[in-house]
Structures are given as structure tokens and as C-alpha cells.
């Protein structure tokens, strides 16, 4: 149980285009979803926290207009990288928390974004 | 603010040898502590977690960790390493409260020699 999926697993896009990444909790309802960014050989940096039906809370230094987060339901959150540029290339990982898990987060497999 | 320090960036051990990965945390109250493992290009898998109670925590794949409040540490151990344990290991801390934010350490890359 407590499986989180991400789609797509990898994506290549041209500079200036927008890319949407989906994060789904497959077998539970997620009260909160988190989006992380990971550069090669580095740790995970929290980008934003989102709760279903409310606006996401972004970490300091993360551009809200650049990284749009929508948490449409208790099982789906999306991250849209708008007008992507090569410096946005990274590994994006989502996680989900549920009431039954208290503060344990369940992680998705990640999405590799490459912007040409 | 909470923080995690993993002093060792890279560790190499021989297969069959014992392993200890260090983790020190900073948090004002009793923390929730986690160890995750990440294989290249993959997401994170939870190895074990500490929330309260017994300070020696058993996890999956033969790993264990000991919470030492006096030293603000939560070191990960395994008595005999297998080649498949080669990966990146992250220690993380969360505060109390549902769905608290996780703060990760910088990670330790484990290499296993045959």
C-alpha cells in the first residue's frame, strides 16, 4: 500500500515550452503533497507544499509563476514548469502524506526533465 | 529551524563488512527521523524511521539505526553489506504535526567493493 506514481518518468522539451508533471497517490487519499527538486548528486530540496483545494505554499526562492502547482483532488497534484529553460533541467520528485501516516511521506519515482 | 548533517559524502566498504553511516540533526524538540535510500535515477525508499519509544530502530534490508538524543545523532548501521546496497543514503528530520516538512541531509554515497 501507499503507492505514489509520477507521470511522465522522463521528458525532453524545447526551451520556452511548458511541461506538466503528474503525481498520484494510487491507493490512499493524500492530505498533503510535496514537490522536491534534485540536482545531480545533490540532496532533495523542497519546492512547495500543497493541500487539496488550496493554494500551494512555496519555499523561499522558488518562483510561483514558474512552477505552477495544482492540487485538484485528494489523489492528484500537478507541477507545471512554465516557459522551461535549460536551467530548469532537473529530477523532480513528489511525495504524499496521509492522515494515517502522520508525518511519513511516500515518494514517487521521480521525473527527469531535460530542457534543450 | 531543523537541519541535518551527513558528514560523509562518500563511503566505500567491502562486501560483507559492517557499515555505519552518520547523521546528526538539529531540532528543538523530539524529532521524527528517517533514513531513505535512493538508487540512481530512482525515487526514495524508506529504510526505517524513529518517532518515539525504543531508540534502536529496525528497518528493511537488514538495516538498523540508533537514536541518541545526547549526541543528536541517528546513525544507520548494517552488520554485513551486500553489493546491492550500493546507493545514495539520505537522513531526514521532520517536526511533530501531521504532514510536517522533511529536511534532508546532503546524502552519503555508498560504494561496495567485491
Tab-separated table of C-alpha atoms in Angstrom:
chain	number	residue	atom	x	y	z
A	1	UNK	CA	0.000	0.000	0.000
A	2	UNK	CA	0.822	3.736	-0.016
A	3	UNK	CA	1.989	3.872	-3.619
A	4	UNK	CA	2.716	7.157	-5.349
A	5	UNK	CA	3.153	7.391	-9.098
A	6	UNK	CA	4.539	10.116	-11.310
A	7	UNK	CA	3.986	10.719	-14.981
A	8	UNK	CA	5.931	11.036	-17.116
A	9	UNK	CA	9.055	9.362	-15.807
A	10	UNK	CA	11.160	11.408	-18.175
A	11	UNK	CA	10.506	14.247	-20.571
A	12	UNK	CA	12.565	16.239	-23.038
A	13	UNK	CA	11.249	19.577	-24.217
A	14	UNK	CA	12.367	22.636	-26.099
A	15	UNK	CA	13.251	25.842	-24.342
A	16	UNK	CA	10.216	28.088	-23.928
A	17	UNK	CA	7.635	25.336	-23.749
A	18	UNK	CA	5.670	24.264	-20.680
A	19	UNK	CA	5.759	20.829	-19.134
A	20	UNK	CA	3.244	19.243	-16.778
A	21	UNK	CA	4.177	16.519	-14.309
A	22	UNK	CA	1.509	14.500	-12.544
A	23	UNK	CA	1.746	12.990	-9.087
A	24	UNK	CA	-0.889	10.495	-7.977
A	25	UNK	CA	-1.494	8.592	-4.785
A	26	UNK	CA	-2.792	5.291	-6.101
A	27	UNK	CA	-4.241	3.584	-3.069
A	28	UNK	CA	-4.800	6.287	-0.491
A	29	UNK	CA	-6.014	9.828	-0.129
A	30	UNK	CA	-3.230	12.320	0.310
A	31	UNK	CA	-3.913	15.185	2.654
A	32	UNK	CA	-0.729	16.900	1.584
A	33	UNK	CA	1.589	16.576	-1.364
A	34	UNK	CA	5.126	17.857	-1.619
A	35	UNK	CA	7.287	18.695	-4.615
A	36	UNK	CA	11.052	18.378	-4.496
A	37	UNK	CA	13.819	19.157	-6.915
A	38	UNK	CA	17.075	17.255	-7.031
A	39	UNK	CA	20.157	18.258	-8.973
A	40	UNK	CA	22.685	15.594	-9.953
A	41	UNK	CA	24.498	14.160	-6.965
A	42	UNK	CA	22.742	16.533	-4.604
A	43	UNK	CA	20.059	16.285	-1.989
A	44	UNK	CA	16.360	16.924	-2.335
A	45	UNK	CA	15.226	20.497	-1.988
A	46	UNK	CA	11.609	21.134	-1.096
A	47	UNK	CA	9.935	23.396	-3.614
A	48	UNK	CA	6.385	23.589	-2.341
A	49	UNK	CA	3.717	22.001	-0.208
A	50	UNK	CA	0.176	21.638	-1.435
A	51	UNK	CA	-3.105	20.683	0.152
A	52	UNK	CA	-6.163	19.652	-1.777
A	53	UNK	CA	-8.298	22.596	-2.756
A	54	UNK	CA	-5.958	25.295	-1.538
A	55	UNK	CA	-3.045	27.240	-2.915
A	56	UNK	CA	0.381	25.746	-2.645
A	57	UNK	CA	2.913	27.089	-0.176
A	58	UNK	CA	6.213	27.741	-1.884
A	59	UNK	CA	9.625	27.662	-0.274
A	60	UNK	CA	11.734	30.767	-0.276
A	61	UNK	CA	13.417	31.334	-3.605
A	62	UNK	CA	11.006	29.204	-5.637
A	63	UNK	CA	9.204	31.174	-8.336
A	64	UNK	CA	5.461	30.683	-8.050
A	65	UNK	CA	4.804	31.782	-11.616
A	66	UNK	CA	7.494	29.480	-12.912
A	67	UNK	CA	6.425	26.354	-11.078
A	68	UNK	CA	2.649	26.137	-11.019
A	69	UNK	CA	1.207	23.602	-8.636
A	70	UNK	CA	-2.365	22.422	-8.712
A	71	UNK	CA	-3.807	20.002	-6.185
A	72	UNK	CA	-7.127	19.217	-7.770
A	73	UNK	CA	-8.114	16.217	-5.701
A	74	UNK	CA	-7.005	14.082	-2.783
A	75	UNK	CA	-5.157	11.811	-5.178
A	76	UNK	CA	-3.689	14.152	-7.768
A	77	UNK	CA	-1.261	17.036	-7.777
A	78	UNK	CA	0.383	18.544	-10.831
A	79	UNK	CA	3.528	20.594	-11.284
A	80	UNK	CA	3.748	22.696	-14.428
A	81	UNK	CA	7.102	24.137	-15.364
A	82	UNK	CA	6.204	27.167	-17.457
A	83	UNK	CA	8.430	28.547	-20.194
A	84	UNK	CA	11.075	25.996	-19.357
A	85	UNK	CA	14.752	26.799	-19.829
A	86	UNK	CA	17.826	24.586	-19.682
A	87	UNK	CA	18.483	25.589	-16.068
A	88	UNK	CA	15.144	24.001	-15.156
A	89	UNK	CA	16.518	20.627	-16.171
A	90	UNK	CA	16.442	18.503	-13.063
A	91	UNK	CA	14.941	15.489	-11.331
A	92	UNK	CA	11.553	16.335	-9.835
A	93	UNK	CA	10.152	14.126	-7.097
A	94	UNK	CA	6.779	14.312	-5.442
A	95	UNK	CA	5.654	12.819	-2.175
A	96	UNK	CA	2.359	12.426	-0.408
A	97	UNK	CA	1.305	12.317	3.196
A	98	UNK	CA	-1.906	10.889	4.604
A	99	UNK	CA	-3.652	11.127	7.939
A	100	UNK	CA	-2.845	7.509	8.686
A	101	UNK	CA	0.864	8.086	8.069
A	102	UNK	CA	1.144	11.072	10.382
A	103	UNK	CA	4.312	12.746	9.125
A	104	UNK	CA	5.768	9.988	6.997
A	105	UNK	CA	5.845	10.854	3.307
A	106	UNK	CA	5.531	8.373	0.463
A	107	UNK	CA	7.679	9.213	-2.512
A	108	UNK	CA	7.050	8.907	-6.196
A	109	UNK	CA	9.690	7.508	-8.561
A	110	UNK	CA	10.617	10.937	-9.905
A	111	UNK	CA	10.514	12.673	-13.274
A	112	UNK	CA	13.640	13.550	-15.210
A	113	UNK	CA	13.174	16.817	-17.085
A	114	UNK	CA	15.625	17.832	-19.778
A	115	UNK	CA	15.159	21.194	-21.464
A	116	UNK	CA	17.029	21.674	-24.709
B	1	UNK	CA	14.986	25.677	12.045
B	2	UNK	CA	15.579	21.994	11.646
B	3	UNK	CA	18.665	20.718	9.877
B	4	UNK	CA	20.506	17.500	9.137
B	5	UNK	CA	24.198	16.893	8.661
B	6	UNK	CA	25.666	13.848	6.988
B	7	UNK	CA	29.416	14.278	7.422
B	8	UNK	CA	30.441	11.578	4.971
B	9	UNK	CA	29.882	12.370	1.310
B	10	UNK	CA	31.233	9.096	0.031
B	11	UNK	CA	31.980	5.795	1.769
B	12	UNK	CA	33.480	2.639	0.309
B	13	UNK	CA	33.200	-0.703	2.066
B	14	UNK	CA	33.947	-4.263	1.076
B	15	UNK	CA	31.110	-6.674	0.633
B	16	UNK	CA	30.483	-8.489	3.897
B	17	UNK	CA	31.942	-5.697	6.001
B	18	UNK	CA	29.937	-3.737	8.505
B	19	UNK	CA	28.600	-0.291	7.737
B	20	UNK	CA	27.796	2.806	9.712
B	21	UNK	CA	26.506	5.998	8.122
B	22	UNK	CA	26.476	9.063	10.302
B	23	UNK	CA	23.652	11.524	10.719
B	24	UNK	CA	23.379	14.473	13.085
B	25	UNK	CA	20.275	16.571	13.377
B	26	UNK	CA	19.210	19.847	14.847
B	27	UNK	CA	15.686	20.262	16.118
B	28	UNK	CA	14.207	21.939	19.144
B	29	UNK	CA	12.063	19.085	20.372
B	30	UNK	CA	11.917	15.346	19.866
B	31	UNK	CA	12.239	14.863	16.153
B	32	UNK	CA	10.912	12.343	13.725
B	33	UNK	CA	13.911	10.850	11.958
B	34	UNK	CA	14.110	8.899	8.743
B	35	UNK	CA	16.628	7.097	6.597
B	36	UNK	CA	15.941	6.783	2.883
B	37	UNK	CA	17.842	5.013	0.131
B	38	UNK	CA	17.939	6.119	-3.489
B	39	UNK	CA	19.279	4.131	-6.412
B	40	UNK	CA	20.426	6.103	-9.479
B	41	UNK	CA	17.522	7.698	-11.318
B	42	UNK	CA	15.008	6.362	-8.848
B	43	UNK	CA	12.794	7.751	-6.134
B	44	UNK	CA	13.327	7.308	-2.423
B	45	UNK	CA	12.661	4.174	-0.454
B	46	UNK	CA	12.138	4.367	3.288
B	47	UNK	CA	14.570	2.171	5.222
B	48	UNK	CA	13.398	2.998	8.722
B	49	UNK	CA	12.036	5.740	10.919
B	50	UNK	CA	12.098	6.858	14.519
B	51	UNK	CA	9.221	8.628	16.187
B	52	UNK	CA	9.288	7.588	19.829
B	53	UNK	CA	9.894	4.658	22.108
B	54	UNK	CA	12.753	2.245	21.601
B	55	UNK	CA	15.806	4.157	20.455
B	56	UNK	CA	17.097	1.231	18.379
B	57	UNK	CA	15.010	1.006	15.244
B	58	UNK	CA	14.949	-1.937	12.885
B	59	UNK	CA	14.320	-1.393	9.225
B	60	UNK	CA	14.167	-3.221	5.958
B	61	UNK	CA	17.068	-4.959	4.214
B	62	UNK	CA	18.822	-5.659	7.498
B	63	UNK	CA	19.404	-2.009	8.418
B	64	UNK	CA	19.050	-0.539	11.875
B	65	UNK	CA	19.562	2.897	13.375
B	66	UNK	CA	20.021	4.195	16.878
B	67	UNK	CA	18.602	7.460	18.130
B	68	UNK	CA	20.926	9.154	20.616
B	69	UNK	CA	19.401	12.295	21.985
B	70	UNK	CA	22.518	13.323	23.905
B	71	UNK	CA	24.528	13.297	20.696
B	72	UNK	CA	21.735	14.489	18.381
B	73	UNK	CA	22.550	11.537	16.188
B	74	UNK	CA	20.694	8.880	14.260
B	75	UNK	CA	23.360	6.682	12.693
B	76	UNK	CA	22.474	3.926	10.268
B	77	UNK	CA	24.120	0.537	10.589
B	78	UNK	CA	24.245	-2.790	8.845
B	79	UNK	CA	26.341	-5.712	10.077
B	80	UNK	CA	27.159	-7.148	6.649
B	81	UNK	CA	26.906	-5.132	3.458
B	82	UNK	CA	25.813	-6.651	0.174
B	83	UNK	CA	26.851	-5.355	-3.251
B	84	UNK	CA	23.219	-4.412	-3.905
B	85	UNK	CA	23.373	-1.910	-1.036
B	86	UNK	CA	25.407	0.460	-3.194
B	87	UNK	CA	23.272	3.588	-3.460
B	88	UNK	CA	22.743	7.068	-2.055
B	89	UNK	CA	21.526	7.274	1.523
B	90	UNK	CA	19.662	10.243	2.928
B	91	UNK	CA	18.902	11.058	6.537
B	92	UNK	CA	15.919	13.338	7.125
B	93	UNK	CA	14.195	15.054	10.016
B	94	UNK	CA	10.599	16.160	10.402
B	95	UNK	CA	8.902	18.038	13.160
B	96	UNK	CA	5.834	16.950	15.020
B	97	UNK	CA	2.473	17.527	13.456
B	98	UNK	CA	0.787	15.839	10.565
B	99	UNK	CA	2.488	16.205	7.202
B	100	UNK	CA	5.410	18.178	8.556
B	101	UNK	CA	8.111	19.237	6.150
B	102	UNK	CA	11.076	16.937	5.731
B	103	UNK	CA	14.558	18.344	5.797
B	104	UNK	CA	17.154	16.153	4.147
B	105	UNK	CA	20.836	15.810	4.697
B	106	UNK	CA	23.198	16.082	1.756
B	107	UNK	CA	23.402	12.334	1.393
B	108	UNK	CA	26.115	9.690	1.599
B	109	UNK	CA	27.054	7.705	-1.465
B	110	UNK	CA	27.895	4.116	-0.602
B	111	UNK	CA	30.163	2.136	-2.844
B	112	UNK	CA	30.598	-1.583	-2.242
B	113	UNK	CA	33.664	-3.379	-3.484
B	114	UNK	CA	33.647	-7.094	-4.163
